[in-house]
Amino acid sequence: MTAPSATLGHGDRASGPGTHRVWVELGDRGYPVDIGPGVRRTLPEVVARIGASRVVIVSARPEDDAVPDPGVPALRVAARDGEPDKNLANVQALCERFAAFGLTRTDAVVSCGGGTTTDVVGLAAALYHRGIAVIHLPTSLLAQVDASVGGKTAVNLPAGKNLVGAYWQPSAVLCDTDYLATLPAREWTNGYGEIARAHFIGAGDLRGRPVEEQIARSVALKASVVARDERDSGLRHILNYGHTLGHALEIVTGFEMRHGEGVAVGTVFAGRLAAALGLIDDRRADEHFEVVSHYGLPTALPAGADTAALVAAMRLDKKSTNTGKSTNTGLTFVLDSADGPRLVPDVPADLVVATLGAMEREAA
């Protein structure tokens, strides 16, 4: 499977200096992703284009100007942001607020927050009246690079991450980089995990590039994949590069390890595992470590990580259950190869354990 190249879509520039526009090509469900300082100010124009007569704004940001006046009557609701509230109870609570405000199927919802807010609000919008328009204003680097684009919405169950969800494309995504000015250092690290993994699936080397370009190139890559495989039947699996171990690390550590941190470690692991399978050489595997290290990301398993628990969590990965190709002994991963990233089923569990063990020894 050859990785698609990341190029900006038509209308490369949004309105204003230093801004980019990426178009997600999905026919009549296509939409723009605008990236750059101040792009959230175009929200009234987006609402007018949709034709909504009222809007519910679900925001994790307390600032009065975090979400501009949408130009129509609006109800503002404080988001319950974070993994503990990424659940069906939160979705139900939001839908009840939509109904109490009188939202109809021709109205719209606006999300403003990180990736968990995007997921929860997106799913609520997908379910309410069997689907109403949603506009995302992602405020974290992680959400701008990944979570707000592509139409995947989901919440967690005790059994695993993102097990209940729907595909629901937004009407627009406004990645205002002004939001990033107040991000704590760990949130930058969280987002850079997705940018680092994009290096190995077609985005090219983004090290040293301005953050607006890093976001735009990452979004363009994801848009090109989503346009060709909206519902995760094949190519879209490459977007999960580094995520199989990454999600397992989140679960096993009780989400003390953040998503981007887990993906970073998972990316290093993917390089090591691909080399162990003979898919790439040691130099390419080392490149995984070098790229992840460049962004100041973790490269090793956390101290005391339970290997058996990690393997058990990885068996629940959606790639394995969707393809039906994993056995009781083998696991499924997206791995690098001479022909680009590809889905590799039935990787022997003992090789997975040995590779995890080698990473533990390297970190010791």
CSV table of C-alpha atoms in Angstrom, one decimal:
chain,number,residue,atom,x,y,z
A,1,MET,CA,0.0,0.0,0.0
A,2,THR,CA,1.6,3.3,-1.1
A,3,ALA,CA,1.1,6.2,1.2
A,4,PRO,CA,-0.8,9.1,-0.4
A,5,SER,CA,1.2,12.3,-0.7
A,6,ALA,CA,0.0,15.3,1.4
A,7,THR,CA,-0.8,18.3,-0.8
A,8,LEU,CA,-3.1,21.3,0.0
A,9,GLY,CA,-6.5,21.1,-1.6
A,10,HIS,CA,-8.1,23.6,-3.9
A,11,GLY,CA,-8.2,27.1,-2.5
A,12,ASP,CA,-4.9,26.7,-0.8
A,13,ARG,CA,-5.2,30.0,1.0
A,14,ALA,CA,-8.1,30.8,3.3
A,15,SER,CA,-8.9,34.5,3.9
A,16,GLY,CA,-6.0,36.3,5.5
A,17,PRO,CA,-2.2,36.2,5.6
A,18,GLY,CA,-0.5,33.0,6.9
A,19,THR,CA,-3.6,30.9,6.5
A,20,HIS,CA,-4.2,27.7,4.6
A,21,ARG,CA,-7.3,26.0,3.3
A,22,VAL,CA,-7.5,22.2,2.8
A,23,TRP,CA,-10.6,20.8,1.1
A,24,VAL,CA,-11.9,17.4,2.1
A,25,GLU,CA,-13.3,16.0,-1.2
A,26,LEU,CA,-16.4,14.0,-0.5
A,27,GLY,CA,-18.8,15.3,-3.2
A,28,ASP,CA,-21.8,17.1,-1.8
A,29,ARG,CA,-20.5,16.3,1.8
A,30,GLY,CA,-17.1,17.9,1.1
A,31,TYR,CA,-16.0,20.8,3.4
A,32,PRO,CA,-13.2,23.2,4.0
A,33,VAL,CA,-10.6,23.1,6.8
A,34,ASP,CA,-9.2,26.6,7.3
A,35,ILE,CA,-5.9,26.9,9.3
A,36,GLY,CA,-4.2,30.0,10.6
A,37,PRO,CA,-4.5,32.9,13.0
A,38,GLY,CA,-8.0,34.3,13.5
A,39,VAL,CA,-9.9,31.9,11.2
A,40,ARG,CA,-12.6,31.4,13.9
A,41,ARG,CA,-13.8,34.9,13.0
A,42,THR,CA,-15.4,33.5,9.9
A,43,LEU,CA,-17.9,31.5,12.0
A,44,PRO,CA,-20.9,33.7,11.1
A,45,GLU,CA,-20.2,33.2,7.4
A,46,VAL,CA,-20.1,29.5,7.9
A,47,VAL,CA,-23.4,29.5,9.8
A,48,ALA,CA,-25.0,31.7,7.1
A,49,ARG,CA,-23.8,29.3,4.4
A,50,ILE,CA,-25.4,26.4,6.2
A,51,GLY,CA,-28.6,28.3,6.7
A,52,ALA,CA,-29.0,27.5,10.4
A,53,SER,CA,-31.5,29.7,12.2
A,54,ARG,CA,-30.1,28.9,15.7
A,55,VAL,CA,-27.0,27.3,17.1
A,56,VAL,CA,-25.8,25.5,20.2
A,57,ILE,CA,-22.2,26.2,21.1
A,58,VAL,CA,-20.5,23.5,23.2
A,59,SER,CA,-17.2,25.0,24.4
A,60,ALA,CA,-14.4,23.9,26.6
A,61,ARG,CA,-12.9,27.4,26.6
A,62,PRO,CA,-14.0,29.9,29.2
A,63,GLU,CA,-13.0,33.0,27.4
A,64,ASP,CA,-15.8,35.2,26.1
A,65,ASP,CA,-14.3,35.5,22.7
A,66,ALA,CA,-13.3,31.8,22.3
A,67,VAL,CA,-16.3,31.4,20.0
A,68,PRO,CA,-17.5,34.5,18.1
A,69,ASP,CA,-21.1,35.5,17.9
A,70,PRO,CA,-22.5,33.2,15.2
A,71,GLY,CA,-24.9,35.8,14.0
A,72,VAL,CA,-28.1,33.8,15.0
A,73,PRO,CA,-29.6,33.0,18.4
A,74,ALA,CA,-27.3,30.7,20.3
A,75,LEU,CA,-27.2,28.7,23.5
A,76,ARG,CA,-23.7,28.3,25.0
A,77,VAL,CA,-23.0,25.1,26.9
A,78,ALA,CA,-19.9,24.3,28.9
A,79,ALA,CA,-18.2,21.2,27.5
A,80,ARG,CA,-17.2,18.4,29.8
A,81,ASP,CA,-13.8,17.9,28.2
A,82,GLY,CA,-11.4,15.0,28.8
A,83,GLU,CA,-11.4,11.2,28.6
A,84,PRO,CA,-13.5,10.5,31.7
A,85,ASP,CA,-16.4,12.3,30.1
A,86,LYS,CA,-16.0,10.8,26.6
A,87,ASN,CA,-19.1,8.6,27.2
A,88,LEU,CA,-22.7,8.0,26.2
A,89,ALA,CA,-24.0,9.8,29.2
A,90,ASN,CA,-22.4,13.0,28.1
A,91,VAL,CA,-23.8,12.6,24.6
A,92,GLN,CA,-27.3,12.1,26.0
A,93,ALA,CA,-26.9,15.2,28.2
A,94,LEU,CA,-26.0,17.3,25.1
A,95,CYS,CA,-28.9,16.0,23.1
A,96,GLU,CA,-31.2,16.9,25.9
A,97,ARG,CA,-29.8,20.5,25.8
A,98,PHE,CA,-30.3,20.6,22.0
A,99,ALA,CA,-33.9,19.6,22.4
A,100,ALA,CA,-34.6,22.0,25.2
A,101,PHE,CA,-33.3,24.9,23.1
A,102,GLY,CA,-35.5,23.8,20.2
A,103,LEU,CA,-32.8,22.8,17.7
A,104,THR,CA,-34.3,21.5,14.5
A,105,ARG,CA,-32.6,19.3,11.8
A,106,THR,CA,-31.9,22.5,9.8
A,107,ASP,CA,-29.9,24.1,12.7
A,108,ALA,CA,-26.3,23.6,13.7
A,109,VAL,CA,-24.0,22.7,16.6
A,110,VAL,CA,-20.6,24.2,17.2
A,111,SER,CA,-17.8,22.4,19.1
A,112,CYS,CA,-14.9,24.4,20.6
A,113,GLY,CA,-12.3,22.4,22.5
A,114,GLY,CA,-9.9,19.5,22.2
A,115,GLY,CA,-10.2,16.1,20.7
A,116,THR,CA,-12.6,14.6,23.2
A,117,THR,CA,-15.0,17.6,22.8
A,118,THR,CA,-14.8,17.2,19.1
A,119,ASP,CA,-15.7,13.5,19.4
A,120,VAL,CA,-18.5,13.9,21.9
A,121,VAL,CA,-20.1,16.9,20.2
A,122,GLY,CA,-19.7,15.3,16.8
A,123,LEU,CA,-21.4,12.1,17.9
A,124,ALA,CA,-24.3,14.1,19.5
A,125,ALA,CA,-24.8,16.0,16.3
A,126,ALA,CA,-24.7,12.7,14.3
A,127,LEU,CA,-27.5,11.3,16.5
A,128,TYR,CA,-29.8,14.3,17.2
A,129,HIS,CA,-32.6,14.3,14.6
A,130,ARG,CA,-30.5,11.6,12.9
A,131,GLY,CA,-27.9,14.2,12.0
A,132,ILE,CA,-27.6,17.9,12.1
A,133,ALA,CA,-24.8,20.2,10.9
A,134,VAL,CA,-21.7,20.5,13.1
A,135,ILE,CA,-18.9,23.0,12.9
A,136,HIS,CA,-15.6,22.3,14.7
A,137,LEU,CA,-13.4,24.9,16.3
A,138,PRO,CA,-10.5,22.7,17.6
A,139,THR,CA,-8.4,24.4,20.2
A,140,SER,CA,-5.6,21.9,20.8
A,141,LEU,CA,-2.8,21.0,18.5
A,142,LEU,CA,-3.9,17.3,18.6
A,143,ALA,CA,-7.5,18.2,17.6
A,144,GLN,CA,-6.3,20.6,14.8
A,145,VAL,CA,-4.0,18.0,13.3
A,146,ASP,CA,-6.3,15.0,13.6
A,147,ALA,CA,-9.4,14.7,15.7
A,148,SER,CA,-11.5,17.4,14.1
A,149,VAL,CA,-11.1,16.2,10.5
A,150,GLY,CA,-12.4,13.1,8.8
A,151,GLY,CA,-15.9,12.6,10.3
A,152,LYS,CA,-15.1,9.9,12.8
A,153,THR,CA,-17.0,10.5,16.0
A,154,ALA,CA,-16.9,8.1,19.0
A,155,VAL,CA,-17.0,7.7,22.7
A,156,ASN,CA,-15.5,5.1,25.0
A,157,LEU,CA,-16.8,2.0,26.8
A,158,PRO,CA,-15.2,0.3,29.8
A,159,ALA,CA,-14.1,-2.4,27.3
A,160,GLY,CA,-12.1,0.1,25.2
A,161,LYS,CA,-11.6,3.4,23.4
A,162,ASN,CA,-14.0,4.6,20.6
A,163,LEU,CA,-16.2,1.6,20.6
A,164,VAL,CA,-19.4,3.5,20.1
A,165,GLY,CA,-19.6,6.0,17.3
A,166,ALA,CA,-20.7,7.1,13.8
A,167,TYR,CA,-19.2,8.7,10.7
A,168,TRP,CA,-20.5,12.3,10.5
A,169,GLN,CA,-18.7,14.8,8.5
A,170,PRO,CA,-18.6,18.4,9.7
A,171,SER,CA,-19.8,21.3,7.6
A,172,ALA,CA,-16.5,23.2,8.3
A,173,VAL,CA,-13.5,23.1,10.5
A,174,LEU,CA,-11.8,26.3,11.7
A,175,CYS,CA,-8.3,25.6,13.0
A,176,ASP,CA,-7.5,28.9,14.6
A,177,THR,CA,-3.8,28.8,15.6
A,178,ASP,CA,-4.4,31.7,18.0
A,179,TYR,CA,-5.9,29.1,20.3
A,180,LEU,CA,-2.5,27.4,20.6
A,181,ALA,CA,-0.9,30.4,22.3
A,182,THR,CA,-2.1,29.3,25.7
A,183,LEU,CA,-1.5,25.6,25.4
A,184,PRO,CA,0.6,24.1,28.2
A,185,ALA,CA,3.8,22.3,27.1
A,186,ARG,CA,2.3,18.8,27.5
A,187,GLU,CA,-0.6,19.7,25.1
A,188,TRP,CA,2.0,20.6,22.4
A,189,THR,CA,3.7,17.3,23.0
A,190,ASN,CA,0.3,15.6,22.7
A,191,GLY,CA,-0.3,17.1,19.3
A,192,TYR,CA,3.2,16.5,18.0
A,193,GLY,CA,2.7,12.7,18.5
A,194,GLU,CA,0.3,12.8,15.5
A,195,ILE,CA,2.6,15.0,13.5
A,196,ALA,CA,5.6,12.7,14.1
A,197,ARG,CA,3.6,9.6,12.9
A,198,ALA,CA,2.5,11.5,9.8
A,199,HIS,CA,6.2,11.5,8.7
A,200,PHE,CA,5.9,7.8,8.0
A,201,ILE,CA,2.5,7.8,6.1
A,202,GLY,CA,3.1,10.4,3.5
A,203,ALA,CA,3.2,13.9,5.0
A,204,GLY,CA,7.0,14.2,4.4
A,205,ASP,CA,9.5,15.6,6.8
A,206,LEU,CA,7.8,18.4,8.8
A,207,ARG,CA,10.6,19.0,11.2
A,208,GLY,CA,11.5,22.7,11.5
A,209,ARG,CA,8.4,23.9,9.5
A,210,PRO,CA,6.1,26.6,10.9
A,211,VAL,CA,3.3,25.1,12.9
A,212,GLU,CA,0.6,26.3,10.5
A,213,GLU,CA,2.3,24.4,7.7
A,214,GLN,CA,2.8,21.3,9.9
A,215,ILE,CA,-1.0,21.3,10.7
A,216,ALA,CA,-1.9,22.0,7.0
A,217,ARG,CA,0.3,19.2,5.7
A,218,SER,CA,-1.0,16.7,8.3
A,219,VAL,CA,-4.6,17.7,7.5
A,220,ALA,CA,-4.0,17.5,3.8
A,221,LEU,CA,-2.7,14.0,4.2
A,222,LYS,CA,-5.7,12.9,6.2
A,223,ALA,CA,-8.1,14.6,3.8
A,224,SER,CA,-6.6,12.7,0.9
A,225,VAL,CA,-7.0,9.4,2.7
A,226,VAL,CA,-10.5,10.2,3.9
A,227,ALA,CA,-11.6,11.2,0.3
A,228,ARG,CA,-10.5,7.7,-0.9
A,229,ASP,CA,-11.7,5.7,2.1
A,230,GLU,CA,-14.3,7.5,4.2
A,231,ARG,CA,-15.5,4.5,6.1
A,232,ASP,CA,-12.2,2.7,7.0
A,233,SER,CA,-12.5,-0.2,4.6
A,234,GLY,CA,-8.9,-0.2,3.5
A,235,LEU,CA,-6.5,2.7,3.0
A,236,ARG,CA,-7.7,4.7,6.0
A,237,HIS,CA,-6.1,2.1,8.2
A,238,ILE,CA,-2.7,3.9,7.6
A,239,LEU,CA,-3.9,6.8,9.7
A,240,ASN,CA,-3.8,4.4,12.7
A,241,TYR,CA,0.0,4.2,12.4
A,242,GLY,CA,1.4,3.9,15.9
A,243,HIS,CA,-2.1,3.9,17.3
A,244,THR,CA,-2.4,0.1,18.2
A,245,LEU,CA,0.1,0.3,20.9
A,246,GLY,CA,-0.7,4.0,21.6
A,247,HIS,CA,-4.3,3.2,22.5
A,248,ALA,CA,-3.3,0.2,24.6
A,249,LEU,CA,-0.9,2.5,26.5
A,250,GLU,CA,-3.7,4.9,27.2
A,251,ILE,CA,-5.9,2.2,28.5
A,252,VAL,CA,-3.3,0.3,30.6
A,253,THR,CA,-2.0,3.5,32.2
A,254,GLY,CA,-5.6,4.7,33.0
A,255,PHE,CA,-5.1,7.5,30.6
A,256,GLU,CA,-2.1,8.9,32.5
A,257,MET,CA,-0.3,8.6,29.2
A,258,ARG,CA,-1.9,11.0,26.8
A,259,HIS,CA,-3.0,10.1,23.3
A,260,GLY,CA,-0.2,11.7,21.4
A,261,GLU,CA,2.4,10.4,23.9
A,262,GLY,CA,1.1,6.9,23.3
A,263,VAL,CA,1.1,7.3,19.5
A,264,ALA,CA,4.7,8.5,19.8
A,265,VAL,CA,5.8,5.4,21.6
A,266,GLY,CA,3.6,3.3,19.3
A,267,THR,CA,5.4,4.9,16.3
A,268,VAL,CA,8.8,3.9,17.6
A,269,PHE,CA,7.5,0.4,18.3
A,270,ALA,CA,6.0,0.2,14.8
A,271,GLY,CA,9.5,0.8,13.4
A,272,ARG,CA,11.1,-1.8,15.6
A,273,LEU,CA,8.4,-4.4,14.8
A,274,ALA,CA,8.6,-3.7,11.0
A,275,ALA,CA,12.4,-4.3,11.2
A,276,ALA,CA,11.9,-7.5,13.2
A,277,LEU,CA,9.6,-8.7,10.5
A,278,GLY,CA,12.1,-7.8,7.7
A,279,LEU,CA,9.8,-5.2,6.2
A,280,ILE,CA,12.3,-2.3,6.7
A,281,ASP,CA,16.0,-2.1,7.5
A,282,ASP,CA,17.5,-1.0,10.8
A,283,ARG,CA,18.3,2.5,9.4
A,284,ARG,CA,14.6,3.1,8.7
A,285,ALA,CA,13.6,1.8,12.1
A,286,ASP,CA,16.1,4.2,13.7
A,287,GLU,CA,14.5,7.0,11.7
A,288,HIS,CA,11.3,6.4,13.7
A,289,PHE,CA,13.2,7.0,16.9
A,290,GLU,CA,14.9,10.1,15.5
A,291,VAL,CA,11.8,11.7,14.3
A,292,VAL,CA,9.8,11.1,17.5
A,293,SER,CA,12.8,12.3,19.6
A,294,HIS,CA,13.0,15.5,17.6
A,295,TYR,CA,9.6,16.6,18.8
A,296,GLY,CA,10.5,15.9,22.4
A,297,LEU,CA,8.1,13.0,22.6
A,298,PRO,CA,8.5,9.8,24.7
A,299,THR,CA,10.2,7.0,22.9
A,300,ALA,CA,10.0,4.2,25.5
A,301,LEU,CA,7.3,2.3,27.4
A,302,PRO,CA,6.5,3.8,30.8
A,303,ALA,CA,8.2,2.3,33.8
A,304,GLY,CA,6.5,-0.9,35.0
A,305,ALA,CA,4.3,-1.3,31.9
A,306,ASP,CA,2.5,-4.6,32.0
A,307,THR,CA,3.3,-6.3,28.7
A,308,ALA,CA,0.6,-8.9,29.0
A,309,ALA,CA,-2.0,-6.2,29.6
A,310,LEU,CA,-0.7,-4.2,26.6
A,311,VAL,CA,-1.0,-7.3,24.3
A,312,ALA,CA,-4.6,-8.0,25.6
A,313,ALA,CA,-5.6,-4.3,24.9
A,314,MET,CA,-4.0,-4.5,21.5
A,315,ARG,CA,-6.2,-7.5,20.6
A,316,LEU,CA,-9.2,-5.2,20.9
A,317,ASP,CA,-7.9,-2.9,18.2
A,318,LYS,CA,-10.5,-2.1,15.6
A,319,LYS,CA,-8.3,-3.1,12.7
A,320,SER,CA,-8.3,-6.7,14.0
A,321,THR,CA,-12.0,-6.9,14.6
A,322,ASN,CA,-12.9,-5.1,11.3
A,323,THR,CA,-10.7,-7.3,9.1
A,324,GLY,CA,-11.4,-10.6,10.8
A,325,LYS,CA,-7.8,-11.5,10.0
A,326,SER,CA,-6.4,-11.7,13.4
A,327,THR,CA,-6.2,-15.1,15.1
A,328,ASN,CA,-6.0,-16.1,18.7
A,329,THR,CA,-2.2,-15.9,18.5
A,330,GLY,CA,-1.6,-13.1,16.0
A,331,LEU,CA,-2.2,-9.3,16.1
A,332,THR,CA,-2.8,-6.8,13.4
A,333,PHE,CA,-0.7,-3.6,12.9
A,334,VAL,CA,-0.2,-0.9,10.4
A,335,LEU,CA,3.6,-1.1,9.6
A,336,ASP,CA,6.1,0.5,7.4
A,337,SER,CA,7.6,-1.4,4.4
A,338,ALA,CA,9.6,-0.8,1.3
A,339,ASP,CA,6.3,-0.1,-0.5
A,340,GLY,CA,5.0,2.3,2.2
A,341,PRO,CA,2.7,1.7,5.2
A,342,ARG,CA,0.4,-1.3,5.0
A,343,LEU,CA,-1.9,-3.4,7.1
A,344,VAL,CA,-0.1,-6.5,8.5
A,345,PRO,CA,-2.3,-9.2,10.0
A,346,ASP,CA,-1.3,-12.1,12.2
A,347,VAL,CA,1.9,-10.8,13.6
A,348,PRO,CA,3.0,-13.4,16.1
A,349,ALA,CA,2.3,-12.5,19.7
A,350,ASP,CA,5.7,-13.7,20.8
A,351,LEU,CA,7.4,-11.3,18.4
A,352,VAL,CA,5.3,-8.5,19.7
A,353,VAL,CA,6.2,-9.4,23.3
A,354,ALA,CA,9.9,-9.7,22.3
A,355,THR,CA,9.8,-6.2,20.6
A,356,LEU,CA,8.2,-4.6,23.6
A,357,GLY,CA,10.8,-6.3,25.8
A,358,ALA,CA,13.6,-4.9,23.7
A,359,MET,CA,12.2,-1.4,24.1
A,360,GLU,CA,12.1,-1.9,27.8
A,361,ARG,CA,15.7,-2.9,27.9
A,362,GLU,CA,16.7,0.0,25.7
A,363,ALA,CA,15.1,2.4,28.1
A,364,ALA,CA,16.6,0.8,31.2
